[in-house]
Short mmCIF file of C-alpha atoms in Angstrom, two decimals:
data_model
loop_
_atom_site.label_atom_id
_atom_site.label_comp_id
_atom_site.label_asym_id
_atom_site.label_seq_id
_atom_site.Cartn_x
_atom_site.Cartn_y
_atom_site.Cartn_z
CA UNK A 70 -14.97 -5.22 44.31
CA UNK A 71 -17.73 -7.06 42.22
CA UNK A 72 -17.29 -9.69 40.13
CA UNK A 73 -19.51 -7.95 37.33
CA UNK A 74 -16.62 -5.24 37.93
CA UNK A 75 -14.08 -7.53 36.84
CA UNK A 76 -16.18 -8.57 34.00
CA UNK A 77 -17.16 -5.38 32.83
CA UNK A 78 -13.57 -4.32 32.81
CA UNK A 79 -12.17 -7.12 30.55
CA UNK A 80 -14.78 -6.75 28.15
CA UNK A 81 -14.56 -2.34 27.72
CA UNK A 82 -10.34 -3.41 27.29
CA UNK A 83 -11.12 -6.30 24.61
CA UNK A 84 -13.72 -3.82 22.92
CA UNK A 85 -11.69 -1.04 23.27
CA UNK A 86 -14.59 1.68 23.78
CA UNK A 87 -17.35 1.88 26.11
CA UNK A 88 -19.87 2.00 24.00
CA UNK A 89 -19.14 -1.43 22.35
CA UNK A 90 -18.73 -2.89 25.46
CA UNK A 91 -21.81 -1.66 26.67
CA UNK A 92 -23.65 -3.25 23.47
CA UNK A 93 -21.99 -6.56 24.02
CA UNK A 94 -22.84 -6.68 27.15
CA UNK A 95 -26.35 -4.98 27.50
CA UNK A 96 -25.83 -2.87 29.89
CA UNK A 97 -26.72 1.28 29.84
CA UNK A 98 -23.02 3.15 28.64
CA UNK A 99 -23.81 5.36 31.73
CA UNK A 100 -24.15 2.65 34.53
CA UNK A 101 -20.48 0.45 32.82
CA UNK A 102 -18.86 4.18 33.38
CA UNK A 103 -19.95 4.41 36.68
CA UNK A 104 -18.82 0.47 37.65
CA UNK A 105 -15.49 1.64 36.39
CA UNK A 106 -15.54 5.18 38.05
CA UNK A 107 -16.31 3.07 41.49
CA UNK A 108 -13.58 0.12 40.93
CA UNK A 109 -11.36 2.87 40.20
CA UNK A 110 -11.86 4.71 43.33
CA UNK A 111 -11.77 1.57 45.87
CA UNK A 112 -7.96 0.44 43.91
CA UNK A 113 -7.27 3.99 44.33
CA UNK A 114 -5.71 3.92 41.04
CA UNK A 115 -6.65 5.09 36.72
CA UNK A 116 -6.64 1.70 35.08
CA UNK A 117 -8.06 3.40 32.03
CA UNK A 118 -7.23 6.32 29.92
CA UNK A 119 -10.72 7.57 27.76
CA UNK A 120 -10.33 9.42 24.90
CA UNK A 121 -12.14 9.99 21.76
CA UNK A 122 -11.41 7.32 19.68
CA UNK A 123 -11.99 4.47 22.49
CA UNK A 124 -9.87 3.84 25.74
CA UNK A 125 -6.41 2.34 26.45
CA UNK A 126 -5.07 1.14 29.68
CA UNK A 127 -2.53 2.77 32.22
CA UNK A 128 0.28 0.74 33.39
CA UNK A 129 -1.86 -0.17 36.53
CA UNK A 130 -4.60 -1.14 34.03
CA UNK A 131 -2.25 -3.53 32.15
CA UNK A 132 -1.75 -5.41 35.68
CA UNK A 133 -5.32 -5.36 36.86
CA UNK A 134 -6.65 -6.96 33.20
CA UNK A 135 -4.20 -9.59 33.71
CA UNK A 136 -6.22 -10.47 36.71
CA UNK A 137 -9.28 -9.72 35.72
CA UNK A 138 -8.74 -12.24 32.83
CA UNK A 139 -7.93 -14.85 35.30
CA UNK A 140 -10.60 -14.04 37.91
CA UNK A 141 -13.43 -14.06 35.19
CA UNK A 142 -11.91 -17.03 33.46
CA UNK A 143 -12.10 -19.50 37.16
CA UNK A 144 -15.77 -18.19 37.76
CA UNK A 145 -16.98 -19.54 34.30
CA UNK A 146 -15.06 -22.61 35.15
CA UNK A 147 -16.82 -22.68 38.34
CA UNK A 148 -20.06 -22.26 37.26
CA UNK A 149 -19.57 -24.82 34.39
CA UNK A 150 -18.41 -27.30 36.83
CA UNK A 151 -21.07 -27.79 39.01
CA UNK A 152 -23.41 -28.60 36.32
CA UNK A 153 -21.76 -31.73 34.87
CA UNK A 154 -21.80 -34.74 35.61
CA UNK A 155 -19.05 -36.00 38.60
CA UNK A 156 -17.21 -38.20 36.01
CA UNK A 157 -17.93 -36.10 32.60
CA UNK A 158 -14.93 -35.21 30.54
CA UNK A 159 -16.95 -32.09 29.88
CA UNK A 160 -15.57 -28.24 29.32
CA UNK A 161 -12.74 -25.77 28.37
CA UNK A 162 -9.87 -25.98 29.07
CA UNK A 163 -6.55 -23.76 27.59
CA UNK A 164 -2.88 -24.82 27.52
CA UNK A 165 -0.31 -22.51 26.86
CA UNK A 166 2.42 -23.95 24.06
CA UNK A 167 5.96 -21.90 24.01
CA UNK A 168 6.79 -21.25 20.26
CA UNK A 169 9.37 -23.67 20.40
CA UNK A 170 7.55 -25.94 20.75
CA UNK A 171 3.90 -25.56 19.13
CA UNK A 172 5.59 -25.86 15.55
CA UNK A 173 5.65 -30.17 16.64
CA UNK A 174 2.72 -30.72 18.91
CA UNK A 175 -0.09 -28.27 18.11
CA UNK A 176 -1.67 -29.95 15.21
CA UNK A 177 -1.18 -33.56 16.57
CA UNK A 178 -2.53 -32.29 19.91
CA UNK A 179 -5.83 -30.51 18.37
CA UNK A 180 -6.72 -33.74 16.14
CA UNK A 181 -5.97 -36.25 18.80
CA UNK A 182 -8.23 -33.77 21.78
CA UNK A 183 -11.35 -33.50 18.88
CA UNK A 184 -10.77 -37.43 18.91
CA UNK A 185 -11.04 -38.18 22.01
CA UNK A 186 -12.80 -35.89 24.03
CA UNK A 187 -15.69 -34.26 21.56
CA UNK A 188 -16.80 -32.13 24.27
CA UNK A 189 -14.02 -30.46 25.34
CA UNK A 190 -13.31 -27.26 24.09
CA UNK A 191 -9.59 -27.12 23.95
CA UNK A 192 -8.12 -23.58 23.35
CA UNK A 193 -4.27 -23.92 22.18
CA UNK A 194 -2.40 -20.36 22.72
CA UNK A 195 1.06 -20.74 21.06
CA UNK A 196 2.93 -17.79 23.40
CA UNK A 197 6.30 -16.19 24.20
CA UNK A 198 7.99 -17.66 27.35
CA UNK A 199 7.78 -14.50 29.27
CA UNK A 200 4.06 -14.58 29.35
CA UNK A 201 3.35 -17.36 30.00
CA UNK A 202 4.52 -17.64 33.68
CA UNK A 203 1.89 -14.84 34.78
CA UNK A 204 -0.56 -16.22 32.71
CA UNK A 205 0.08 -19.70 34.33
CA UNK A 206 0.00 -18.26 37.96
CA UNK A 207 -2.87 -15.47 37.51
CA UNK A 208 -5.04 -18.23 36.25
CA UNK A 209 -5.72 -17.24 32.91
CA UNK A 210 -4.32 -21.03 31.38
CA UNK A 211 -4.84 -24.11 32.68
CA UNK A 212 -1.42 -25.73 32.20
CA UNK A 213 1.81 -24.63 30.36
CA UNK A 214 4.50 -26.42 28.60
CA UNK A 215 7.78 -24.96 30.38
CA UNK A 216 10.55 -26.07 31.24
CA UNK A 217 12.28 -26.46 34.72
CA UNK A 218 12.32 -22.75 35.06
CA UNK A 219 8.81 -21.85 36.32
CA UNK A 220 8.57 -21.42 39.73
CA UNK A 221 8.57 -24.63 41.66
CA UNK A 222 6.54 -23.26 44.99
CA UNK A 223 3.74 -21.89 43.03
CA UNK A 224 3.93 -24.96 40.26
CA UNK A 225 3.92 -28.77 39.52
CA UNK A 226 6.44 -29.94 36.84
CA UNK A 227 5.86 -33.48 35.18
CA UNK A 228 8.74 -33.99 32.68
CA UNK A 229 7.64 -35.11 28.98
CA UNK A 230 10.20 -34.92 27.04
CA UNK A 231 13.95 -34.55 26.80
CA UNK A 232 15.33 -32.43 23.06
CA UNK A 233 18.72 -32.14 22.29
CA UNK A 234 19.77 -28.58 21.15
CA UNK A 235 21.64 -28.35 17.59
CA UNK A 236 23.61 -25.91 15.91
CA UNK A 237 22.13 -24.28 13.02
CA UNK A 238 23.33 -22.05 9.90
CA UNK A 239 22.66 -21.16 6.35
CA UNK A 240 24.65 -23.16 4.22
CA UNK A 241 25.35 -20.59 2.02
CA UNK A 242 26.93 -18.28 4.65
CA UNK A 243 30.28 -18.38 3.74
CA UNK A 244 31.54 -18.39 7.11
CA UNK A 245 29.26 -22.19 7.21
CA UNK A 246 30.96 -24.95 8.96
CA UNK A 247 31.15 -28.65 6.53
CA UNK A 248 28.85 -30.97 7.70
CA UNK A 249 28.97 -33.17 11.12
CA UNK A 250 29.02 -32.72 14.62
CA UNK A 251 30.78 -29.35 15.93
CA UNK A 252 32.61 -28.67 19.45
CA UNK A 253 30.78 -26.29 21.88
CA UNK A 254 33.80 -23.89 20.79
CA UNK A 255 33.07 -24.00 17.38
CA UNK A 256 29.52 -23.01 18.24
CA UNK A 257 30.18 -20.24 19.80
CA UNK A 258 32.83 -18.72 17.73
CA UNK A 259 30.22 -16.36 16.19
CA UNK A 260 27.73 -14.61 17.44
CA UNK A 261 24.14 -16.09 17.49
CA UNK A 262 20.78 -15.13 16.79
CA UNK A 263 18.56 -15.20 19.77
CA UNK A 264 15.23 -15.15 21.24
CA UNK A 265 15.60 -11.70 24.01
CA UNK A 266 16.62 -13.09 27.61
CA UNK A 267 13.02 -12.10 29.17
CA UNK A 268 11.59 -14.69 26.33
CA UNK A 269 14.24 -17.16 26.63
CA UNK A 270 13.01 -19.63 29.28
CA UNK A 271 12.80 -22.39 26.94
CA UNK A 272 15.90 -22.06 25.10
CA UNK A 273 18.47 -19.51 25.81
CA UNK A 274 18.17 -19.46 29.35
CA UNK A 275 18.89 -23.27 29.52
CA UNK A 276 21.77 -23.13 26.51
CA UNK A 277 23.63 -20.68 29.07
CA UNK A 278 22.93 -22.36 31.81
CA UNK A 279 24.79 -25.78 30.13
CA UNK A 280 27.69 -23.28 28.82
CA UNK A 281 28.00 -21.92 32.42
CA UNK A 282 28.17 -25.57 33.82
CA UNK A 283 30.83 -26.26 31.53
CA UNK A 284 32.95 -22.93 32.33
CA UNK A 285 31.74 -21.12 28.88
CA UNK A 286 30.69 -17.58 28.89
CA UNK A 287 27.32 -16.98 27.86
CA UNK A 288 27.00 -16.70 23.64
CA UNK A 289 27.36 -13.16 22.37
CA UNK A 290 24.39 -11.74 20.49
CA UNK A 291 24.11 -10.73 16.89
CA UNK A 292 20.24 -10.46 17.14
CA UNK A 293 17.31 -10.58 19.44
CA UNK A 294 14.10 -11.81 17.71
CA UNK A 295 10.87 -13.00 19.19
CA UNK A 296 9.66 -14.56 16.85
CA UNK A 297 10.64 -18.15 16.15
CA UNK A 298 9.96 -18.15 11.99
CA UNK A 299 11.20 -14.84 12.07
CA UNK A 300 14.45 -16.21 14.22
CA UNK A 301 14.89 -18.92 11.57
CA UNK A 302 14.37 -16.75 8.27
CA UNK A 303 16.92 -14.59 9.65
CA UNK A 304 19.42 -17.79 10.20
CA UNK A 305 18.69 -18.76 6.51
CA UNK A 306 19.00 -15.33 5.23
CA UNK A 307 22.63 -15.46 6.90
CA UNK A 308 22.72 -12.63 9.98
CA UNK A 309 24.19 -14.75 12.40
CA UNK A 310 23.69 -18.75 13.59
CA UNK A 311 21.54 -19.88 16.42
CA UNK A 312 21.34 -22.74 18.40
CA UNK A 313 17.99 -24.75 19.21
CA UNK A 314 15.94 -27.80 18.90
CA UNK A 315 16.09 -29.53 16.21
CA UNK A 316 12.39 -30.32 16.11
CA UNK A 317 11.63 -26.41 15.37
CA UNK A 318 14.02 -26.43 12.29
CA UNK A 319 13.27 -29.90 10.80
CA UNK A 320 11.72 -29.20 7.94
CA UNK A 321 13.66 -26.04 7.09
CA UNK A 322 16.89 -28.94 7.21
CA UNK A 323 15.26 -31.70 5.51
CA UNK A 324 14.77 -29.05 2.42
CA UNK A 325 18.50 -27.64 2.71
CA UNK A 326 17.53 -24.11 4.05
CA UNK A 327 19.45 -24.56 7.14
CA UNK A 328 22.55 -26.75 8.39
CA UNK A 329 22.04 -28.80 11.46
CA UNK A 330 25.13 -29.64 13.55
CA UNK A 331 25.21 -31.36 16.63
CA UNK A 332 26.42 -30.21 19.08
CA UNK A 333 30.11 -31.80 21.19
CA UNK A 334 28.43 -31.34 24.68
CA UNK A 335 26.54 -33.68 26.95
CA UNK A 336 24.46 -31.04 28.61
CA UNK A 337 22.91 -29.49 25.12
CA UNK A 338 19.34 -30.68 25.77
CA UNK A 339 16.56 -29.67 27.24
CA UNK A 340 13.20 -31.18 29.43
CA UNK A 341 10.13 -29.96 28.96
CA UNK A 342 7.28 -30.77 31.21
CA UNK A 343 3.38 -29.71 31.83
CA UNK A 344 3.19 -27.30 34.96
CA UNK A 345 -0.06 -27.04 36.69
CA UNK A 346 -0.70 -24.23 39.27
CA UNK A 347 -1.05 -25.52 42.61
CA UNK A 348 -3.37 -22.66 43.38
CA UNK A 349 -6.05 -23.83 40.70
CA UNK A 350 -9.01 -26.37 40.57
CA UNK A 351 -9.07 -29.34 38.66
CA UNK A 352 -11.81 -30.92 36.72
CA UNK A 353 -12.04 -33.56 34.64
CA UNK A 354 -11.26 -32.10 31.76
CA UNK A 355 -8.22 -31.02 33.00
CA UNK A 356 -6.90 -34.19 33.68
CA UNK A 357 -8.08 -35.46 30.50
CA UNK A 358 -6.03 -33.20 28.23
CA UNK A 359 -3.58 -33.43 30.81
CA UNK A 360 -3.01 -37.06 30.28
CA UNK A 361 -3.92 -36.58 26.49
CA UNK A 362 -0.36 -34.10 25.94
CA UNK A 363 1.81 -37.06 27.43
CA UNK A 364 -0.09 -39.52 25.03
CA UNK A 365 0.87 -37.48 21.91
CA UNK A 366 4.26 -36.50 23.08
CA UNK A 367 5.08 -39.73 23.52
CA UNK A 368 3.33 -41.15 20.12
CA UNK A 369 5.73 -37.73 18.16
CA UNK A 370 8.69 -39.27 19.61
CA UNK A 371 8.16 -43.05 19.23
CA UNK A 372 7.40 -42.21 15.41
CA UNK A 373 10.07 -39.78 14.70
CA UNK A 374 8.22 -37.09 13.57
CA UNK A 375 9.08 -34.89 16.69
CA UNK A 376 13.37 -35.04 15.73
CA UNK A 377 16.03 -35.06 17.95
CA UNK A 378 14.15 -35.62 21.15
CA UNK A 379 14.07 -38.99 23.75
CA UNK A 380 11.53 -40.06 26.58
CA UNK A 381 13.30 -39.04 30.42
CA UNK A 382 14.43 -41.28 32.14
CA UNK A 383 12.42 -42.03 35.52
CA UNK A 384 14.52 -41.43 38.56
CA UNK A 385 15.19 -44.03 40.35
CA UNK A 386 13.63 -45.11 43.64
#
C-alpha cells in the first residue's frame, strides 16, 4: 500500500463521490478509481460500494477509514514536525472531550489554548465514549479525556480530576423525592435514564461498578439516550431519573429544571484523567496543551465554576 492510497481513500469517503474527490484533490477520476481498484485487490477486500448517486463504505471500508484517518493524520504531523523549530510550541493538535464532560471545559479550554499558544491549532471533538477509544489508539486524536477504563497497556492515564455523581429528577415528577441527600436505595428505586452501555465509559460503567462494590445490582433502565442534552431534557420532561455529575446539570439545577440529590455512598465519584497513546509521537505542542488541560481543570475547580468536583489526591510515596 501507498500512502497517496490512504489519502485518496479518506478524501473519496469525506466527499462521498469520486468525482469530487478527484476535484479536491487534482487528480484524473480515472487514475483515483484505479488507486482504489489496486488497494482493493492487495486487502483482498470491497471497502467501497459505487453507485449512482456517490459511494458508501462496506463494513470492511468502515474499519479501513478508521485507519486511514489515523495513518494520514501522523504523516501530516510528521511532515509538520520536522520543519519547526526544536523548542516551538508550533502545530495541531486534537483532543477528544467525552460529552460529559465538554459542557465544563470546552469553552475555558479553547480561550485559555488561543491565549497561550497563538500558533497552535487546537481541534476540540466533543465525542461519545465508545469512539473515542479507537480513535485514541488508531491515532486519529492526540489525547482523550477518559476515565480509568481505557486500556492501560496501550495508554497513559494522568488523573485530573475527581466528580462526585448526583442524583437527578424533575421536580415536578410526582414520584420526586423532597430535597437533601438520598440513600443509594432510594436512588435506585426507579428506573433511570441512561447513556447505552457501549457509550457508558464515563458514567454508567463506573456508577455500576461502585453499586457492584457495594453488593447493588446494576440500575434498571427506563431509557438509553446518547445524547447528553437529550439525556437531560428527557429527565426534566419526567421519563425516568438519572444519575451523573453534577457539573453536566448545573445550570439546568441552578434554574429549577432539575433536582440534584446527593448521593449516601462513598464510592459515587468518578476520576477523569488525559490518556496519551504510548504508540504515538510527541511534539511540543502536545505537551503544551497537555499541560494547558491540567491548568484549566484545575483553575474550573479552584473557582467553582466546574460543581461538585475536587483535585485527587497524590498517592503516597
Amino acid at each position: 500500500m501507498e500512502l497517496r492510497q490512504f489519502k485518496y481513500f479518506v478524501a473519496i469517503v469525506d466527499c462521498g463521490s469520486l468525482s469530487r474527490a478527484a476535484q479536491q484533490l487534482y487528480v484524473a477520476q480515472s487514475a483515483l478509481s484505479k488507486q482504489m481498484t489496486e488497494l482493493e485487490g492487495e486487502l483482498g477486500t470491497q471497502l467501497l460500494l459505487r453507485g449512482r448517486n456517490g459511494v458508501a463504505m462496506t463494513e470492511a471500508g468502515k474499519v479501513f477509514y478508521e485507519y486511514a484517518q489515523g495513518i494520514t493524520k501522523q504523516v501530516q504531523d510528521a511532515k509538520a514536525a520536522v520543519h519547526v523549530a526544536a523548542d516551538s510550541v508550533v502545530g495541531t493538535v486534537v483532543a477528544a472531550v467525552p460529552q460529559s464532560v465538554s459542557p465544563m471545559i470546552a469553552l475555558p479550554l479553547m480561550r485559555a489554548a488561543a491565549r497561550r499558544y497563538p500558533e497552535v491549532v487546537l481541534h476540540l471533538n466533543e465525542e461519545l465514549t465508545g469512539n473515542m477509544v479507537d480513535q485514541l489508539l488508531r491515532g486519529r486524536v492526540d489525547m482523550a479525556i477518559f476515565s480509568p477504563t481505557m486500556p492501560s497497556e496501550d495508554t497513559t492515564f494522568t488523573p485530573l480530576v475527581e466528580e462526585e455523581f448526583v442524583f437527578l429528577e424533575s421536580p415536578q415528577d410526582p414520584q420526586a423525592l423532597p430535597p437533601g441527600e438520598v440513600s443509594l436505595a432510594q436512588a435506585l428505586a426507579r428506573p433511570l435514564v441512561w447513556p447505552a452501555n457501549t457509550h457508558g465509559h464515563c458514567t454508567r460503567w463506573l456508577v455500576d461498578a461502585a453499586l457492584g462494590s457495594a453488593g447493588h445490582p446494576a440500575a434498571r433502565v427506563a431509557a438509553e439516550i446518547n445524547s447528553v442534552y437529550t439525556l437531560k431534557a428527557a429527565v426534566e420532561a419526567g421519563l425516568g431519573p438519572t444519575i451523573m455529575p453534577l457539573g453536566l446539570a448545573q445550570r439546568e439545577v441552578s434554574e429549577g429544571r432539575l433536582r440534584a440529590h446527593r448521593i449516601a455512598s462513598p464510592a459515587m465519584y468518578r476520576t477523569l484523567g488525559l490518556c496519551l497513546s504510548v504508540h504515538l509521537p510527541t511534539t511540543n505542542a502536545k505537551r503544551a496543551i497537555f499541560r494547558l488541560i491540567g491548568d484549566v481543570v484545575r483553575e474550573l475547580c479552584a473557582s467553582g465554576e466546574w460543581q461538585g468536583t475536587r483535585l485527587p489526591v497524590a498517592p503516597k510515596t
